[in-house]
Amino acid sequence: SKQWYQRRVRGGYFEYLRSAFDECYRYHGTRGKIASKVMKYPSLDDYAQYLCEVDCKQFQLIRILTNELKMIYSCVYDILNKNSEKIKQPRSQTSINLY
C-alpha cells in the first residue's frame, strides 16, 4: 500500500517505468524488421519463431507493467480516499474556524 508506493518511488521506480515504456516503443521497430525478414525468407522458420518469441516477451512486459500501474493507481486511490476530508477542506480554511 502506501509503504510499497514510497519504497518504489525512492527506489527509482519512475525511471524503471520510463525505460519499460521506451522498450515498448523499440518493440515496434524490432518487430517490423523481423516481420520483413519473415516476408523476405518465408522458407526459414527461424525468423517466424523469433518473431513469436519477441511477441511473447512483449506480452509479458505489458502484463507486468499493467500490474504495476494497477498497484500505483490503487495506492493513489487509497491515499485520496483516506484524505478526502483534508482535500475538501484544506488546512487554511479549517485554521480560520479554530480562532
mmCIF file with all atom_site columns, C-alpha atoms in Angstrom:
data_model
loop_
_atom_site.group_PDB
_atom_site.id
_atom_site.type_symbol
_atom_site.label_atom_id
_atom_site.label_alt_id
_atom_site.label_comp_id
_atom_site.label_asym_id
_atom_site.label_entity_id
_atom_site.label_seq_id
_atom_site.pdbx_PDB_ins_code
_atom_site.Cartn_x
_atom_site.Cartn_y
_atom_site.Cartn_z
_atom_site.occupancy
_atom_site.B_iso_or_equiv
_atom_site.pdbx_formal_charge
_atom_site.auth_seq_id
_atom_site.auth_comp_id
_atom_site.auth_asym_id
_atom_site.auth_atom_id
_atom_site.pdbx_PDB_model_num
ATOM 1  C CA . SER A 1 1  ? 0.000   0.000   0.000   1.00 0.00 ? 1  SER A CA 1
ATOM 2  C CA . LYS A 1 2  ? 1.460   3.371   0.996   1.00 0.00 ? 2  LYS A CA 1
ATOM 3  C CA . GLN A 1 3  ? 4.784   1.903   2.176   1.00 0.00 ? 3  GLN A CA 1
ATOM 4  C CA . TRP A 1 4  ? 5.046   -0.093  -1.062  1.00 0.00 ? 4  TRP A CA 1
ATOM 5  C CA . TYR A 1 5  ? 4.465   3.067   -3.087  1.00 0.00 ? 5  TYR A CA 1
ATOM 6  C CA . GLN A 1 6  ? 7.022   5.107   -1.114  1.00 0.00 ? 6  GLN A CA 1
ATOM 7  C CA . ARG A 1 7  ? 9.622   2.350   -1.469  1.00 0.00 ? 7  ARG A CA 1
ATOM 8  C CA . ARG A 1 8  ? 9.073   2.197   -5.216  1.00 0.00 ? 8  ARG A CA 1
ATOM 9  C CA . VAL A 1 9  ? 9.287   5.984   -5.626  1.00 0.00 ? 9  VAL A CA 1
ATOM 10 C CA . ARG A 1 10 ? 12.504  6.203   -3.612  1.00 0.00 ? 10 ARG A CA 1
ATOM 11 C CA . GLY A 1 11 ? 13.976  3.229   -5.429  1.00 0.00 ? 11 GLY A CA 1
ATOM 12 C CA . GLY A 1 12 ? 13.933  4.895   -8.848  1.00 0.00 ? 12 GLY A CA 1
ATOM 13 C CA . TYR A 1 13 ? 10.607  3.375   -9.796  1.00 0.00 ? 13 TYR A CA 1
ATOM 14 C CA . PHE A 1 14 ? 9.686   6.080   -12.265 1.00 0.00 ? 14 PHE A CA 1
ATOM 15 C CA . GLU A 1 15 ? 12.945  5.552   -14.142 1.00 0.00 ? 15 GLU A CA 1
ATOM 16 C CA . TYR A 1 16 ? 12.056  1.863   -14.328 1.00 0.00 ? 16 TYR A CA 1
ATOM 17 C CA . LEU A 1 17 ? 8.645   2.678   -15.802 1.00 0.00 ? 17 LEU A CA 1
ATOM 18 C CA . ARG A 1 18 ? 10.158  5.124   -18.275 1.00 0.00 ? 18 ARG A CA 1
ATOM 19 C CA . SER A 1 19 ? 12.659  2.546   -19.501 1.00 0.00 ? 19 SER A CA 1
ATOM 20 C CA . ALA A 1 20 ? 9.904   -0.070  -19.758 1.00 0.00 ? 20 ALA A CA 1
ATOM 21 C CA . PHE A 1 21 ? 7.785   2.245   -21.903 1.00 0.00 ? 21 PHE A CA 1
ATOM 22 C CA . ASP A 1 22 ? 10.821  3.037   -24.055 1.00 0.00 ? 22 ASP A CA 1
ATOM 23 C CA . GLU A 1 23 ? 11.198  -0.696  -24.559 1.00 0.00 ? 23 GLU A CA 1
ATOM 24 C CA . CYS A 1 24 ? 7.599   -0.781  -25.810 1.00 0.00 ? 24 CYS A CA 1
ATOM 25 C CA . TYR A 1 25 ? 8.473   1.804   -28.456 1.00 0.00 ? 25 TYR A CA 1
ATOM 26 C CA . ARG A 1 26 ? 11.585  -0.105  -29.528 1.00 0.00 ? 26 ARG A CA 1
ATOM 27 C CA . TYR A 1 27 ? 9.495   -3.259  -29.809 1.00 0.00 ? 27 TYR A CA 1
ATOM 28 C CA . HIS A 1 28 ? 7.604   -1.947  -32.818 1.00 0.00 ? 28 HIS A CA 1
ATOM 29 C CA . GLY A 1 29 ? 10.782  -1.188  -34.740 1.00 0.00 ? 29 GLY A CA 1
ATOM 30 C CA . THR A 1 30 ? 12.262  -4.569  -33.892 1.00 0.00 ? 30 THR A CA 1
ATOM 31 C CA . ARG A 1 31 ? 9.067   -6.366  -34.803 1.00 0.00 ? 31 ARG A CA 1
ATOM 32 C CA . GLY A 1 32 ? 8.901   -4.568  -38.137 1.00 0.00 ? 32 GLY A CA 1
ATOM 33 C CA . LYS A 1 33 ? 12.439  -5.618  -39.033 1.00 0.00 ? 33 LYS A CA 1
ATOM 34 C CA . ILE A 1 34 ? 11.760  -9.228  -38.090 1.00 0.00 ? 34 ILE A CA 1
ATOM 35 C CA . ALA A 1 35 ? 8.435   -9.266  -39.942 1.00 0.00 ? 35 ALA A CA 1
ATOM 36 C CA . SER A 1 36 ? 10.159  -8.016  -43.085 1.00 0.00 ? 36 SER A CA 1
ATOM 37 C CA . LYS A 1 37 ? 12.668  -10.879 -42.771 1.00 0.00 ? 37 LYS A CA 1
ATOM 38 C CA . VAL A 1 38 ? 9.775   -13.335 -42.387 1.00 0.00 ? 38 VAL A CA 1
ATOM 39 C CA . MET A 1 39 ? 8.214   -11.962 -45.571 1.00 0.00 ? 39 MET A CA 1
ATOM 40 C CA . LYS A 1 40 ? 11.533  -11.962 -47.420 1.00 0.00 ? 40 LYS A CA 1
ATOM 41 C CA . TYR A 1 41 ? 12.512  -15.503 -46.391 1.00 0.00 ? 41 TYR A CA 1
ATOM 42 C CA . PRO A 1 42 ? 9.259   -17.434 -45.870 1.00 0.00 ? 42 PRO A CA 1
ATOM 43 C CA . SER A 1 43 ? 11.041  -20.785 -46.047 1.00 0.00 ? 43 SER A CA 1
ATOM 44 C CA . LEU A 1 44 ? 13.144  -20.023 -42.940 1.00 0.00 ? 44 LEU A CA 1
ATOM 45 C CA . ASP A 1 45 ? 11.127  -20.933 -39.888 1.00 0.00 ? 45 ASP A CA 1
ATOM 46 C CA . ASP A 1 46 ? 13.719  -19.404 -37.555 1.00 0.00 ? 46 ASP A CA 1
ATOM 47 C CA . TYR A 1 47 ? 12.552  -15.863 -38.320 1.00 0.00 ? 47 TYR A CA 1
ATOM 48 C CA . ALA A 1 48 ? 8.940   -16.796 -37.667 1.00 0.00 ? 48 ALA A CA 1
ATOM 49 C CA . GLN A 1 49 ? 9.940   -18.467 -34.399 1.00 0.00 ? 49 GLN A CA 1
ATOM 50 C CA . TYR A 1 50 ? 11.968  -15.405 -33.388 1.00 0.00 ? 50 TYR A CA 1
ATOM 51 C CA . LEU A 1 51 ? 9.017   -13.140 -34.146 1.00 0.00 ? 51 LEU A CA 1
ATOM 52 C CA . CYS A 1 52 ? 6.819   -15.294 -31.937 1.00 0.00 ? 52 CYS A CA 1
ATOM 53 C CA . GLU A 1 53 ? 9.370   -15.140 -29.111 1.00 0.00 ? 53 GLU A CA 1
ATOM 54 C CA . VAL A 1 54 ? 9.657   -11.348 -29.380 1.00 0.00 ? 54 VAL A CA 1
ATOM 55 C CA . ASP A 1 55 ? 5.859   -11.060 -29.246 1.00 0.00 ? 55 ASP A CA 1
ATOM 56 C CA . CYS A 1 56 ? 5.689   -13.316 -26.179 1.00 0.00 ? 56 CYS A CA 1
ATOM 57 C CA . LYS A 1 57 ? 8.372   -11.285 -24.436 1.00 0.00 ? 57 LYS A CA 1
ATOM 58 C CA . GLN A 1 58 ? 6.499   -8.064  -25.174 1.00 0.00 ? 58 GLN A CA 1
ATOM 59 C CA . PHE A 1 59 ? 3.248   -9.544  -23.918 1.00 0.00 ? 59 PHE A CA 1
ATOM 60 C CA . GLN A 1 60 ? 4.916   -10.458 -20.626 1.00 0.00 ? 60 GLN A CA 1
ATOM 61 C CA . LEU A 1 61 ? 6.357   -6.951  -20.299 1.00 0.00 ? 61 LEU A CA 1
ATOM 62 C CA . ILE A 1 62 ? 2.968   -5.355  -20.896 1.00 0.00 ? 62 ILE A CA 1
ATOM 63 C CA . ARG A 1 63 ? 1.394   -7.705  -18.370 1.00 0.00 ? 63 ARG A CA 1
ATOM 64 C CA . ILE A 1 64 ? 3.953   -6.732  -15.724 1.00 0.00 ? 64 ILE A CA 1
ATOM 65 C CA . LEU A 1 65 ? 3.526   -3.029  -16.477 1.00 0.00 ? 65 LEU A CA 1
ATOM 66 C CA . THR A 1 66 ? -0.246  -3.351  -16.246 1.00 0.00 ? 66 THR A CA 1
ATOM 67 C CA . ASN A 1 67 ? 0.026   -4.931  -12.804 1.00 0.00 ? 67 ASN A CA 1
ATOM 68 C CA . GLU A 1 68 ? 2.478   -2.253  -11.673 1.00 0.00 ? 68 GLU A CA 1
ATOM 69 C CA . LEU A 1 69 ? 0.197   0.537   -12.898 1.00 0.00 ? 69 LEU A CA 1
ATOM 70 C CA . LYS A 1 70 ? -2.743  -1.116  -11.164 1.00 0.00 ? 70 LYS A CA 1
ATOM 71 C CA . MET A 1 71 ? -0.789  -1.033  -7.891  1.00 0.00 ? 71 MET A CA 1
ATOM 72 C CA . ILE A 1 72 ? 0.098   2.635   -8.367  1.00 0.00 ? 72 ILE A CA 1
ATOM 73 C CA . TYR A 1 73 ? -3.499  3.606   -9.104  1.00 0.00 ? 73 TYR A CA 1
ATOM 74 C CA . SER A 1 74 ? -4.803  1.632   -6.142  1.00 0.00 ? 74 SER A CA 1
ATOM 75 C CA . CYS A 1 75 ? -2.272  3.337   -3.852  1.00 0.00 ? 75 CYS A CA 1
ATOM 76 C CA . VAL A 1 76 ? -3.217  6.773   -5.161  1.00 0.00 ? 76 VAL A CA 1
ATOM 77 C CA . TYR A 1 77 ? -6.906  5.960   -4.769  1.00 0.00 ? 77 TYR A CA 1
ATOM 78 C CA . ASP A 1 78 ? -6.309  4.760   -1.226  1.00 0.00 ? 78 ASP A CA 1
ATOM 79 C CA . ILE A 1 79 ? -4.373  7.898   -0.300  1.00 0.00 ? 79 ILE A CA 1
ATOM 80 C CA . LEU A 1 80 ? -7.013  10.166  -1.838  1.00 0.00 ? 80 LEU A CA 1
ATOM 81 C CA . ASN A 1 81 ? -9.854  8.250   -0.226  1.00 0.00 ? 81 ASN A CA 1
ATOM 82 C CA . LYS A 1 82 ? -8.270  8.404   3.228   1.00 0.00 ? 82 LYS A CA 1
ATOM 83 C CA . ASN A 1 83 ? -7.560  12.115  2.899   1.00 0.00 ? 83 ASN A CA 1
ATOM 84 C CA . SER A 1 84 ? -10.774 13.183  1.188   1.00 0.00 ? 84 SER A CA 1
ATOM 85 C CA . GLU A 1 85 ? -11.824 15.445  4.070   1.00 0.00 ? 85 GLU A CA 1
ATOM 86 C CA . LYS A 1 86 ? -8.470  17.201  4.056   1.00 0.00 ? 86 LYS A CA 1
ATOM 87 C CA . ILE A 1 87 ? -8.736  17.656  0.315   1.00 0.00 ? 87 ILE A CA 1
ATOM 88 C CA . LYS A 1 88 ? -12.255 19.060  0.542   1.00 0.00 ? 88 LYS A CA 1
ATOM 89 C CA . GLN A 1 89 ? -11.310 21.424  3.384   1.00 0.00 ? 89 GLN A CA 1
ATOM 90 C CA . PRO A 1 90 ? -7.645  22.331  3.271   1.00 0.00 ? 90 PRO A CA 1
ATOM 91 C CA . ARG A 1 91 ? -5.888  23.445  6.430   1.00 0.00 ? 91 ARG A CA 1
ATOM 92 C CA . SER A 1 92 ? -6.026  27.171  5.553   1.00 0.00 ? 92 SER A CA 1
ATOM 93 C CA . GLN A 1 93 ? -9.831  27.109  5.710   1.00 0.00 ? 93 GLN A CA 1
ATOM 94 C CA . THR A 1 94 ? -10.050 25.000  8.861   1.00 0.00 ? 94 THR A CA 1
ATOM 95 C CA . SER A 1 95 ? -7.476  27.089  10.764  1.00 0.00 ? 95 SER A CA 1
ATOM 96 C CA . ILE A 1 96 ? -9.749  30.151  10.393  1.00 0.00 ? 96 ILE A CA 1
ATOM 97 C CA . ASN A 1 97 ? -12.527 28.248  12.137  1.00 0.00 ? 97 ASN A CA 1
ATOM 98 C CA . LEU A 1 98 ? -10.281 27.459  15.099  1.00 0.00 ? 98 LEU A CA 1
ATOM 99 C CA . TYR A 1 99 ? -9.892  31.118  16.163  1.00 0.00 ? 99 TYR A CA 1
#
